[in-house]
């Protein structure tokens, strides 16, 4: 891993407090990244264990610095495979805390070759695991107009999705769209009204990245799996970076801690209503301090939510 990619883990103190780490506990870092959170968890363990997961080969390489630590193991996998990883590690139902720090990491954004950012020109890839699935360039070359409009509107919450998608179709007929700069320029040309605080390509890049990596489906699968992986009293700690992710996490915790919304007046006892509840929310959503945002501007949009298994 190149040292030029400085990675600052967001909400570090808040995350460690939320996990309520026991020295002999078992923990899962479902999104290892460059190991910032994992390193701090390990410092607080004595006889405990930390199982990390990441689908990015560069993250797996970065984990080599913990290779000699018998308390640490890492699985090269998507975090949606949380339950399978826990089964293989023989820790299913025994885990004291799960951390999911969702989204693209700073090293991924800062490496032009990964194609996540329009700030640096590079190949239009955007895959969390470059060894699997279709790249963004491949998808843009093949996607139907209606599919592109849907993706950019749904995952980017972009009001000019139709204009952008039509521009992509128009350009690709004579020029392959292969680089981040090409796509960013194309979006800039398609968007009629500019936001002075945000590059016009921001939402489109977010949308394509989320779609290419099935990010929202990943979150939903991992959250559901966490219930079986945690032991009673175990903590689920999730950091998300945009409203679509946070909404999924918020709604999941609400449903698991309060149950389905039922018509008033049904003849059900409190015990019956509580039967299917699996979690309780712990505190309110936590956001970074002004001090953290000043040190790490990328932390600005992060939100941390905590739940505990009943």
PDB file of C-alpha atoms in Angstrom:
ATOM      1  CA  UNK A   1       0.000   0.000   0.000  1.00  0.00           C
ATOM      2  CA  UNK A   2       1.328   3.432  -0.932  1.00  0.00           C
ATOM      3  CA  UNK A   3       1.884   5.671   2.089  1.00  0.00           C
ATOM      4  CA  UNK A   4       0.778   8.721   0.104  1.00  0.00           C
ATOM      5  CA  UNK A   5      -2.826   7.770   0.820  1.00  0.00           C
ATOM      6  CA  UNK A   6      -3.292   9.089   4.326  1.00  0.00           C
ATOM      7  CA  UNK A   7      -6.380   7.583   5.909  1.00  0.00           C
ATOM      8  CA  UNK A   8      -8.117   9.089   8.916  1.00  0.00           C
ATOM      9  CA  UNK A   9     -10.810   6.880  10.440  1.00  0.00           C
ATOM     10  CA  UNK A  10     -13.894   8.942  11.243  1.00  0.00           C
ATOM     11  CA  UNK A  11     -15.637   9.189  14.619  1.00  0.00           C
ATOM     12  CA  UNK A  12     -12.906   7.076  16.226  1.00  0.00           C
ATOM     13  CA  UNK A  13     -13.574   7.907  19.902  1.00  0.00           C
ATOM     14  CA  UNK A  14     -17.328   7.682  19.433  1.00  0.00           C
ATOM     15  CA  UNK A  15     -17.005   4.316  17.670  1.00  0.00           C
ATOM     16  CA  UNK A  16     -14.848   2.793  20.413  1.00  0.00           C
ATOM     17  CA  UNK A  17     -17.222   4.096  23.100  1.00  0.00           C
ATOM     18  CA  UNK A  18     -20.215   2.683  21.200  1.00  0.00           C
ATOM     19  CA  UNK A  19     -18.617  -0.767  20.901  1.00  0.00           C
ATOM     20  CA  UNK A  20     -18.093  -0.793  24.703  1.00  0.00           C
ATOM     21  CA  UNK A  21     -15.045  -3.031  24.191  1.00  0.00           C
ATOM     22  CA  UNK A  22     -14.367  -5.815  26.685  1.00  0.00           C
ATOM     23  CA  UNK A  23     -10.710  -6.960  26.828  1.00  0.00           C
ATOM     24  CA  UNK A  24     -11.756 -10.612  26.341  1.00  0.00           C
ATOM     25  CA  UNK A  25     -14.581  -9.891  23.852  1.00  0.00           C
ATOM     26  CA  UNK A  26     -15.066 -10.984  20.248  1.00  0.00           C
ATOM     27  CA  UNK A  27     -15.451  -8.255  17.622  1.00  0.00           C
ATOM     28  CA  UNK A  28     -15.980  -7.958  13.874  1.00  0.00           C
ATOM     29  CA  UNK A  29     -14.743  -5.039  11.773  1.00  0.00           C
ATOM     30  CA  UNK A  30     -16.849  -5.624   8.661  1.00  0.00           C
ATOM     31  CA  UNK A  31     -15.099  -2.892   6.666  1.00  0.00           C
ATOM     32  CA  UNK A  32     -11.371  -3.098   7.470  1.00  0.00           C
ATOM     33  CA  UNK A  33     -10.226  -0.454   4.938  1.00  0.00           C
ATOM     34  CA  UNK A  34      -6.732   0.490   6.081  1.00  0.00           C
ATOM     35  CA  UNK A  35      -7.223  -0.790   9.604  1.00  0.00           C
ATOM     36  CA  UNK A  36      -7.657   2.443  11.538  1.00  0.00           C
ATOM     37  CA  UNK A  37     -10.581   1.212  13.628  1.00  0.00           C
ATOM     38  CA  UNK A  38      -9.202  -2.339  13.814  1.00  0.00           C
ATOM     39  CA  UNK A  39      -5.875  -1.120  15.196  1.00  0.00           C
ATOM     40  CA  UNK A  40      -7.596   0.787  17.997  1.00  0.00           C
ATOM     41  CA  UNK A  41      -9.888  -2.156  18.830  1.00  0.00           C
ATOM     42  CA  UNK A  42      -6.851  -4.461  19.102  1.00  0.00           C
ATOM     43  CA  UNK A  43      -5.186  -2.046  21.543  1.00  0.00           C
ATOM     44  CA  UNK A  44      -8.122  -2.593  23.886  1.00  0.00           C
ATOM     45  CA  UNK A  45      -8.163  -6.394  23.690  1.00  0.00           C
ATOM     46  CA  UNK A  46      -6.199  -8.804  25.872  1.00  0.00           C
ATOM     47  CA  UNK A  47      -7.432 -12.344  25.220  1.00  0.00           C
ATOM     48  CA  UNK A  48     -10.198 -11.128  22.901  1.00  0.00           C
ATOM     49  CA  UNK A  49     -10.488 -11.695  19.150  1.00  0.00           C
ATOM     50  CA  UNK A  50     -11.022  -9.417  16.158  1.00  0.00           C
ATOM     51  CA  UNK A  51     -12.346 -10.795  12.867  1.00  0.00           C
ATOM     52  CA  UNK A  52     -11.982  -8.309  10.021  1.00  0.00           C
ATOM     53  CA  UNK A  53     -13.630  -8.422   6.577  1.00  0.00           C
ATOM     54  CA  UNK A  54     -12.914  -6.530   3.359  1.00  0.00           C
ATOM     55  CA  UNK A  55     -13.499  -7.174  -0.341  1.00  0.00           C
ATOM     56  CA  UNK A  56     -10.741  -4.810  -1.529  1.00  0.00           C
ATOM     57  CA  UNK A  57      -7.456  -6.667  -2.302  1.00  0.00           C
ATOM     58  CA  UNK A  58      -5.508  -3.545  -1.247  1.00  0.00           C
ATOM     59  CA  UNK A  59      -7.170  -3.671   2.174  1.00  0.00           C
ATOM     60  CA  UNK A  60      -6.221  -7.348   2.503  1.00  0.00           C
ATOM     61  CA  UNK A  61      -2.614  -6.391   1.708  1.00  0.00           C
ATOM     62  CA  UNK A  62      -2.735  -3.583   4.298  1.00  0.00           C
ATOM     63  CA  UNK A  63      -3.886  -6.100   6.932  1.00  0.00           C
ATOM     64  CA  UNK A  64      -0.512  -7.849   6.718  1.00  0.00           C
ATOM     65  CA  UNK A  65       0.732  -5.532   9.445  1.00  0.00           C
ATOM     66  CA  UNK A  66      -1.463  -7.475  11.881  1.00  0.00           C
ATOM     67  CA  UNK A  67      -0.550 -10.881  10.419  1.00  0.00           C
ATOM     68  CA  UNK A  68       1.551 -11.899  13.447  1.00  0.00           C
ATOM     69  CA  UNK A  69      -1.168 -11.011  15.951  1.00  0.00           C
ATOM     70  CA  UNK A  70      -2.945 -14.227  17.032  1.00  0.00           C
ATOM     71  CA  UNK A  71      -6.002 -12.208  18.089  1.00  0.00           C
ATOM     72  CA  UNK A  72      -6.558 -10.986  14.516  1.00  0.00           C
ATOM     73  CA  UNK A  73      -7.933 -12.625  11.359  1.00  0.00           C
ATOM     74  CA  UNK A  74      -9.211 -11.167   8.085  1.00  0.00           C
ATOM     75  CA  UNK A  75     -11.532 -12.601   5.428  1.00  0.00           C
ATOM     76  CA  UNK A  76     -11.377 -11.443   1.795  1.00  0.00           C
ATOM     77  CA  UNK A  77     -15.120 -11.059   1.352  1.00  0.00           C
ATOM     78  CA  UNK A  78     -18.016  -8.615   1.109  1.00  0.00           C
ATOM     79  CA  UNK A  79     -19.344  -7.461   4.486  1.00  0.00           C
ATOM     80  CA  UNK A  80     -22.764  -8.791   3.454  1.00  0.00           C
ATOM     81  CA  UNK A  81     -21.205 -12.251   4.004  1.00  0.00           C
ATOM     82  CA  UNK A  82     -20.962 -11.430   7.715  1.00  0.00           C
ATOM     83  CA  UNK A  83     -22.865 -14.509   8.839  1.00  0.00           C
ATOM     84  CA  UNK A  84     -20.852 -16.909   6.662  1.00  0.00           C
ATOM     85  CA  UNK A  85     -17.568 -15.397   7.887  1.00  0.00           C
ATOM     86  CA  UNK A  86     -18.722 -15.730  11.515  1.00  0.00           C
ATOM     87  CA  UNK A  87     -19.722 -19.373  10.903  1.00  0.00           C
ATOM     88  CA  UNK A  88     -16.338 -20.186   9.388  1.00  0.00           C
ATOM     89  CA  UNK A  89     -14.575 -18.497  12.309  1.00  0.00           C
ATOM     90  CA  UNK A  90     -16.850 -20.432  14.726  1.00  0.00           C
ATOM     91  CA  UNK A  91     -18.029 -17.237  16.440  1.00  0.00           C
ATOM     92  CA  UNK A  92     -21.666 -17.155  15.267  1.00  0.00           C
ATOM     93  CA  UNK A  93     -23.898 -15.859  18.050  1.00  0.00           C
ATOM     94  CA  UNK A  94     -20.863 -15.084  20.244  1.00  0.00           C
ATOM     95  CA  UNK A  95     -19.874 -11.636  18.961  1.00  0.00           C
ATOM     96  CA  UNK A  96     -19.756  -8.683  21.377  1.00  0.00           C
ATOM     97  CA  UNK A  97     -19.606  -5.983  18.719  1.00  0.00           C
ATOM     98  CA  UNK A  98     -19.872  -5.426  14.971  1.00  0.00           C
ATOM     99  CA  UNK A  99     -18.559  -2.300  13.247  1.00  0.00           C
ATOM    100  CA  UNK A 100     -19.655  -1.351   9.729  1.00  0.00           C
ATOM    101  CA  UNK A 101     -18.007   1.806   8.354  1.00  0.00           C
ATOM    102  CA  UNK A 102     -19.907   1.970   5.080  1.00  0.00           C
ATOM    103  CA  UNK A 103     -18.877   3.490   1.776  1.00  0.00           C
ATOM    104  CA  UNK A 104     -15.719   4.275  -0.127  1.00  0.00           C
ATOM    105  CA  UNK A 105     -12.518   4.829   1.900  1.00  0.00           C
ATOM    106  CA  UNK A 106     -10.103   7.747   1.566  1.00  0.00           C
ATOM    107  CA  UNK A 107      -7.363   5.580  -0.026  1.00  0.00           C
ATOM    108  CA  UNK A 108      -9.861   4.368  -2.624  1.00  0.00           C
ATOM    109  CA  UNK A 109     -10.931   7.948  -3.375  1.00  0.00           C
ATOM    110  CA  UNK A 110      -7.361   9.224  -3.512  1.00  0.00           C
ATOM    111  CA  UNK A 111      -6.057   6.511  -5.858  1.00  0.00           C
ATOM    112  CA  UNK A 112      -6.823   7.765  -9.382  1.00  0.00           C
ATOM    113  CA  UNK A 113      -6.477   4.219 -10.758  1.00  0.00           C
ATOM    114  CA  UNK A 114      -9.570   3.107  -8.817  1.00  0.00           C
ATOM    115  CA  UNK A 115     -11.828   5.558 -10.669  1.00  0.00           C
ATOM    116  CA  UNK A 116     -13.965   6.587  -7.692  1.00  0.00           C
ATOM    117  CA  UNK A 117     -13.309  10.315  -7.854  1.00  0.00           C
ATOM    118  CA  UNK A 118     -13.667  12.997 -10.508  1.00  0.00           C
ATOM    119  CA  UNK A 119     -10.981  15.047  -8.720  1.00  0.00           C
ATOM    120  CA  UNK A 120      -8.195  13.012 -10.346  1.00  0.00           C
ATOM    121  CA  UNK A 121      -8.328  11.595 -13.852  1.00  0.00           C
ATOM    122  CA  UNK A 122      -8.111   7.831 -14.068  1.00  0.00           C
ATOM    123  CA  UNK A 123      -9.794   4.738 -15.515  1.00  0.00           C
ATOM    124  CA  UNK A 124     -13.541   4.686 -14.873  1.00  0.00           C
ATOM    125  CA  UNK A 125     -13.647   1.597 -12.640  1.00  0.00           C
ATOM    126  CA  UNK A 126     -15.354   2.243  -9.255  1.00  0.00           C
ATOM    127  CA  UNK A 127     -15.358  -1.406  -8.129  1.00  0.00           C
ATOM    128  CA  UNK A 128     -14.628  -2.003  -4.427  1.00  0.00           C
ATOM    129  CA  UNK A 129     -13.107  -5.284  -5.589  1.00  0.00           C
ATOM    130  CA  UNK A 130     -11.455  -4.659  -8.988  1.00  0.00           C
ATOM    131  CA  UNK A 131     -11.205  -8.435  -9.488  1.00  0.00           C
ATOM    132  CA  UNK A 132     -14.981  -8.974  -9.658  1.00  0.00           C
ATOM    133  CA  UNK A 133     -18.018  -7.654 -11.509  1.00  0.00           C
ATOM    134  CA  UNK A 134     -18.416  -4.957 -14.165  1.00  0.00           C
ATOM    135  CA  UNK A 135     -16.546  -1.665 -14.091  1.00  0.00           C
ATOM    136  CA  UNK A 136     -18.393   1.642 -14.337  1.00  0.00           C
ATOM    137  CA  UNK A 137     -17.040   2.073 -17.891  1.00  0.00           C
ATOM    138  CA  UNK A 138     -18.426  -1.332 -18.925  1.00  0.00           C
ATOM    139  CA  UNK A 139     -21.820  -0.545 -17.424  1.00  0.00           C
ATOM    140  CA  UNK A 140     -22.027   2.896 -19.077  1.00  0.00           C
ATOM    141  CA  UNK A 141     -21.178   1.321 -22.440  1.00  0.00           C
ATOM    142  CA  UNK A 142     -23.991  -1.246 -22.176  1.00  0.00           C
ATOM    143  CA  UNK A 143     -26.782   0.233 -20.027  1.00  0.00           C
ATOM    144  CA  UNK A 144     -30.176   1.157 -21.464  1.00  0.00           C
ATOM    145  CA  UNK A 145     -31.165   4.825 -21.227  1.00  0.00           C
ATOM    146  CA  UNK A 146     -34.035   4.058 -18.811  1.00  0.00           C
ATOM    147  CA  UNK A 147     -31.730   2.036 -16.528  1.00  0.00           C
ATOM    148  CA  UNK A 148     -29.219   4.891 -16.365  1.00  0.00           C
ATOM    149  CA  UNK A 149     -31.945   7.415 -15.558  1.00  0.00           C
ATOM    150  CA  UNK A 150     -33.234   5.132 -12.777  1.00  0.00           C
ATOM    151  CA  UNK A 151     -29.776   4.594 -11.229  1.00  0.00           C
ATOM    152  CA  UNK A 152     -28.711   8.257 -11.330  1.00  0.00           C
ATOM    153  CA  UNK A 153     -32.069   9.437  -9.963  1.00  0.00           C
ATOM    154  CA  UNK A 154     -32.474   6.775  -7.263  1.00  0.00           C
ATOM    155  CA  UNK A 155     -28.922   6.414  -5.958  1.00  0.00           C
ATOM    156  CA  UNK A 156     -27.695   9.934  -6.684  1.00  0.00           C
ATOM    157  CA  UNK A 157     -30.949  11.764  -5.912  1.00  0.00           C
ATOM    158  CA  UNK A 158     -30.062  13.776  -9.029  1.00  0.00           C
ATOM    159  CA  UNK A 159     -32.867  15.913 -10.473  1.00  0.00           C
ATOM    160  CA  UNK A 160     -31.111  16.193 -13.857  1.00  0.00           C
ATOM    161  CA  UNK A 161     -30.778  12.390 -14.223  1.00  0.00           C
ATOM    162  CA  UNK A 162     -32.594  12.307 -17.571  1.00  0.00           C
ATOM    163  CA  UNK A 163     -30.407  15.022 -19.122  1.00  0.00           C
ATOM    164  CA  UNK A 164     -27.240  13.313 -17.861  1.00  0.00           C
ATOM    165  CA  UNK A 165     -28.254   9.849 -19.086  1.00  0.00           C
ATOM    166  CA  UNK A 166     -29.202  11.203 -22.523  1.00  0.00           C
ATOM    167  CA  UNK A 167     -25.838  12.965 -22.753  1.00  0.00           C
ATOM    168  CA  UNK A 168     -24.030   9.702 -21.910  1.00  0.00           C
ATOM    169  CA  UNK A 169     -25.959   7.852 -24.655  1.00  0.00           C
ATOM    170  CA  UNK A 170     -25.246  10.629 -27.145  1.00  0.00           C
ATOM    171  CA  UNK A 171     -21.497  10.688 -26.427  1.00  0.00           C
ATOM    172  CA  UNK A 172     -20.933   6.926 -26.249  1.00  0.00           C
ATOM    173  CA  UNK A 173     -22.263   6.482 -29.801  1.00  0.00           C
ATOM    174  CA  UNK A 174     -19.047   7.993 -31.144  1.00  0.00           C
ATOM    175  CA  UNK A 175     -16.621   8.024 -28.164  1.00  0.00           C
ATOM    176  CA  UNK A 176     -16.141   5.330 -25.471  1.00  0.00           C
ATOM    177  CA  UNK A 177     -16.450   6.830 -21.965  1.00  0.00           C
ATOM    178  CA  UNK A 178     -13.396   5.352 -20.267  1.00  0.00           C
ATOM    179  CA  UNK A 179     -12.045   7.907 -17.775  1.00  0.00           C
ATOM    180  CA  UNK A 180     -13.312   9.810 -14.747  1.00  0.00           C
ATOM    181  CA  UNK A 181     -12.475  13.160 -16.395  1.00  0.00           C
ATOM    182  CA  UNK A 182     -14.554  12.258 -19.454  1.00  0.00           C
ATOM    183  CA  UNK A 183     -17.588  11.422 -17.340  1.00  0.00           C
ATOM    184  CA  UNK A 184     -17.186  14.476 -15.082  1.00  0.00           C
ATOM    185  CA  UNK A 185     -16.936  16.813 -18.097  1.00  0.00           C
ATOM    186  CA  UNK A 186     -19.924  15.188 -19.767  1.00  0.00           C
ATOM    187  CA  UNK A 187     -22.071  15.581 -16.624  1.00  0.00           C
ATOM    188  CA  UNK A 188     -20.935  19.189 -16.240  1.00  0.00           C
ATOM    189  CA  UNK A 189     -22.106  19.891 -19.798  1.00  0.00           C
ATOM    190  CA  UNK A 190     -25.460  18.171 -19.211  1.00  0.00           C
ATOM    191  CA  UNK A 191     -26.387  19.916 -15.952  1.00  0.00           C
ATOM    192  CA  UNK A 192     -28.025  23.304 -16.653  1.00  0.00           C
ATOM    193  CA  UNK A 193     -27.930  24.674 -13.084  1.00  0.00           C
ATOM    194  CA  UNK A 194     -24.773  24.441 -10.972  1.00  0.00           C
ATOM    195  CA  UNK A 195     -24.557  24.187  -7.162  1.00  0.00           C
ATOM    196  CA  UNK A 196     -21.720  26.483  -6.074  1.00  0.00           C
ATOM    197  CA  UNK A 197     -20.908  24.181  -3.125  1.00  0.00           C
ATOM    198  CA  UNK A 198     -20.849  20.899  -5.059  1.00  0.00           C
ATOM    199  CA  UNK A 199     -19.294  19.665  -8.316  1.00  0.00           C
ATOM    200  CA  UNK A 200     -22.088  18.813 -10.783  1.00  0.00           C
ATOM    201  CA  UNK A 201     -20.747  15.251 -11.146  1.00  0.00           C
ATOM    202  CA  UNK A 202     -20.866  14.461  -7.403  1.00  0.00           C
ATOM    203  CA  UNK A 203     -24.301  12.833  -7.382  1.00  0.00           C
ATOM    204  CA  UNK A 204     -23.768  10.906 -10.627  1.00  0.00           C
ATOM    205  CA  UNK A 205     -20.472   9.419  -9.426  1.00  0.00           C
ATOM    206  CA  UNK A 206     -22.111   8.456  -6.127  1.00  0.00           C
ATOM    207  CA  UNK A 207     -25.033   6.828  -7.942  1.00  0.00           C
ATOM    208  CA  UNK A 208     -22.916   4.749 -10.312  1.00  0.00           C
ATOM    209  CA  UNK A 209     -20.601   3.640  -7.499  1.00  0.00           C
ATOM    210  CA  UNK A 210     -23.520   2.549  -5.301  1.00  0.00           C
ATOM    211  CA  UNK A 211     -25.094   0.634  -8.192  1.00  0.00           C
ATOM    212  CA  UNK A 212     -21.872  -1.021  -9.434  1.00  0.00           C
ATOM    213  CA  UNK A 213     -21.094  -2.312  -5.933  1.00  0.00           C
ATOM    214  CA  UNK A 214     -24.713  -3.128  -4.910  1.00  0.00           C
ATOM    215  CA  UNK A 215     -23.984  -1.056  -1.820  1.00  0.00           C
ATOM    216  CA  UNK A 216     -27.509  -0.602  -0.490  1.00  0.00           C
ATOM    217  CA  UNK A 217     -28.320  -4.309  -0.878  1.00  0.00           C
ATOM    218  CA  UNK A 218     -25.019  -5.090   0.882  1.00  0.00           C
ATOM    219  CA  UNK A 219     -26.041  -2.937   3.849  1.00  0.00           C
ATOM    220  CA  UNK A 220     -29.490  -4.512   4.131  1.00  0.00           C
ATOM    221  CA  UNK A 221     -28.066  -8.050   4.024  1.00  0.00           C
ATOM    222  CA  UNK A 222     -25.339  -7.270   6.585  1.00  0.00           C
ATOM    223  CA  UNK A 223     -27.749  -5.583   8.992  1.00  0.00           C
ATOM    224  CA  UNK A 224     -30.086  -8.579   8.908  1.00  0.00           C
ATOM    225  CA  UNK A 225     -27.155 -10.969   9.394  1.00  0.00           C
ATOM    226  CA  UNK A 226     -25.903  -9.009  12.414  1.00  0.00           C
ATOM    227  CA  UNK A 227     -28.844 -10.239  14.501  1.00  0.00           C
ATOM    228  CA  UNK A 228     -27.671 -13.864  14.220  1.00  0.00           C
ATOM    229  CA  UNK A 229     -23.989 -12.976  14.597  1.00  0.00           C
ATOM    230  CA  UNK A 230     -24.257 -10.902  17.794  1.00  0.00           C
ATOM    231  CA  UNK A 231     -24.795 -12.399  21.230  1.00  0.00           C
ATOM    232  CA  UNK A 232     -27.354 -10.842  23.597  1.00  0.00           C
ATOM    233  CA  UNK A 233     -25.948  -7.504  24.752  1.00  0.00           C
ATOM    234  CA  UNK A 234     -23.688  -7.299  21.696  1.00  0.00           C
ATOM    235  CA  UNK A 235     -23.455  -3.950  19.942  1.00  0.00           C
ATOM    236  CA  UNK A 236     -24.060  -3.064  16.298  1.00  0.00           C
ATOM    237  CA  UNK A 237     -22.240   0.155  15.323  1.00  0.00           C
ATOM    238  CA  UNK A 238     -22.778   1.597  11.836  1.00  0.00           C
ATOM    239  CA  UNK A 239     -21.177   4.657  10.258  1.00  0.00           C
ATOM    240  CA  UNK A 240     -22.786   5.869   7.039  1.00  0.00           C
ATOM    241  CA  UNK A 241     -21.927   8.761   4.741  1.00  0.00           C
ATOM    242  CA  UNK A 242     -25.062   9.734   2.879  1.00  0.00           C
ATOM    243  CA  UNK A 243     -28.787   9.889   3.427  1.00  0.00           C
ATOM    244  CA  UNK A 244     -29.661   6.722   1.469  1.00  0.00           C
ATOM    245  CA  UNK A 245     -27.384   4.577   3.657  1.00  0.00           C
ATOM    246  CA  UNK A 246     -28.367   6.280   6.892  1.00  0.00           C
ATOM    247  CA  UNK A 247     -32.071   5.894   6.113  1.00  0.00           C
ATOM    248  CA  UNK A 248     -31.646   2.122   5.706  1.00  0.00           C
ATOM    249  CA  UNK A 249     -29.761   1.856   9.015  1.00  0.00           C
ATOM    250  CA  UNK A 250     -32.219   4.098  10.877  1.00  0.00           C
ATOM    251  CA  UNK A 251     -35.258   2.200   9.582  1.00  0.00           C
ATOM    252  CA  UNK A 252     -33.688  -1.188  10.334  1.00  0.00           C
ATOM    253  CA  UNK A 253     -32.916  -0.262  13.945  1.00  0.00           C
ATOM    254  CA  UNK A 254     -36.378   1.251  14.372  1.00  0.00           C
ATOM    255  CA  UNK A 255     -38.126  -1.846  12.995  1.00  0.00           C
ATOM    256  CA  UNK A 256     -36.040  -4.265  15.083  1.00  0.00           C
ATOM    257  CA  UNK A 257     -36.459  -2.227  18.275  1.00  0.00           C
ATOM    258  CA  UNK A 258     -40.105  -1.136  17.933  1.00  0.00           C
ATOM    259  CA  UNK A 259     -41.607  -3.722  15.611  1.00  0.00           C
ATOM    260  CA  UNK A 260     -43.888  -3.313  12.617  1.00  0.00           C
ATOM    261  CA  UNK A 261     -46.390  -0.458  12.720  1.00  0.00           C
ATOM    262  CA  UNK A 262     -49.694  -2.098  13.659  1.00  0.00           C
ATOM    263  CA  UNK A 263     -53.251  -0.681  13.660  1.00  0.00           C
ATOM    264  CA  UNK A 264     -54.205   0.728  17.039  1.00  0.00           C
ATOM    265  CA  UNK A 265     -56.537  -1.278  19.244  1.00  0.00           C
ATOM    266  CA  UNK A 266     -55.388  -4.777  18.247  1.00  0.00           C
ATOM    267  CA  UNK A 267     -55.899  -7.210  21.166  1.00  0.00           C
ATOM    268  CA  UNK A 268     -52.191  -7.887  21.767  1.00  0.00           C
ATOM    269  CA  UNK A 269     -50.326  -7.942  25.081  1.00  0.00           C
ATOM    270  CA  UNK A 270     -47.030  -6.121  25.639  1.00  0.00           C
ATOM    271  CA  UNK A 271     -45.282  -9.502  25.662  1.00  0.00           C
ATOM    272  CA  UNK A 272     -46.751 -10.443  22.277  1.00  0.00           C
ATOM    273  CA  UNK A 273     -45.704  -7.088  20.835  1.00  0.00           C
ATOM    274  CA  UNK A 274     -42.147  -7.594  22.089  1.00  0.00           C
ATOM    275  CA  UNK A 275     -41.814 -11.175  20.827  1.00  0.00           C
ATOM    276  CA  UNK A 276     -40.226 -10.326  17.498  1.00  0.00           C
ATOM    277  CA  UNK A 277     -38.037  -7.460  18.684  1.00  0.00           C
ATOM    278  CA  UNK A 278     -34.311  -8.174  18.360  1.00  0.00           C
ATOM    279  CA  UNK A 279     -32.543  -4.874  19.100  1.00  0.00           C
ATOM    280  CA  UNK A 280     -32.772  -1.765  21.195  1.00  0.00           C
ATOM    281  CA  UNK A 281     -31.507   1.586  19.937  1.00  0.00           C
ATOM    282  CA  UNK A 282     -28.659   3.045  21.994  1.00  0.00           C
ATOM    283  CA  UNK A 283     -28.659   6.828  22.155  1.00  0.00           C
ATOM    284  CA  UNK A 284     -29.287   9.113  19.205  1.00  0.00           C
ATOM    285  CA  UNK A 285     -27.452   9.483  15.904  1.00  0.00           C
ATOM    286  CA  UNK A 286     -23.928  10.837  16.447  1.00  0.00           C
ATOM    287  CA  UNK A 287     -22.241  13.271  14.062  1.00  0.00           C
ATOM    288  CA  UNK A 288     -18.628  14.477  13.998  1.00  0.00           C
ATOM    289  CA  UNK A 289     -17.565  17.499  16.009  1.00  0.00           C
ATOM    290  CA  UNK A 290     -16.553  20.768  14.348  1.00  0.00           C
ATOM    291  CA  UNK A 291     -12.998  19.962  15.449  1.00  0.00           C
ATOM    292  CA  UNK A 292     -13.031  16.600  13.630  1.00  0.00           C
ATOM    293  CA  UNK A 293     -14.530  18.162  10.499  1.00  0.00           C
ATOM    294  CA  UNK A 294     -11.764  20.796  10.516  1.00  0.00           C
ATOM    295  CA  UNK A 295      -9.100  18.057  10.734  1.00  0.00           C
ATOM    296  CA  UNK A 296     -10.845  15.729   8.256  1.00  0.00           C
ATOM    297  CA  UNK A 297     -13.379  17.453   5.936  1.00  0.00           C
ATOM    298  CA  UNK A 298     -14.499  14.062   4.557  1.00  0.00           C
ATOM    299  CA  UNK A 299     -16.011  13.246   7.949  1.00  0.00           C
ATOM    300  CA  UNK A 300     -18.594  16.031   7.522  1.00  0.00           C
ATOM    301  CA  UNK A 301     -21.397  13.814   6.205  1.00  0.00           C
ATOM    302  CA  UNK A 302     -20.782  10.834   8.520  1.00  0.00           C
ATOM    303  CA  UNK A 303     -23.477   9.588  10.907  1.00  0.00           C
ATOM    304  CA  UNK A 304     -23.004   6.903  13.575  1.00  0.00           C
ATOM    305  CA  UNK A 305     -25.890   4.793  14.885  1.00  0.00           C
ATOM    306  CA  UNK A 306     -25.780   2.189  17.644  1.00  0.00           C
ATOM    307  CA  UNK A 307     -28.037  -0.700  18.594  1.00  0.00           C
ATOM    308  CA  UNK A 308     -27.759  -3.521  21.125  1.00  0.00           C
ATOM    309  CA  UNK A 309     -29.045  -7.054  20.704  1.00  0.00           C
ATOM    310  CA  UNK A 310     -31.792  -8.032  23.142  1.00  0.00           C
TER     311      UNK A 310
END
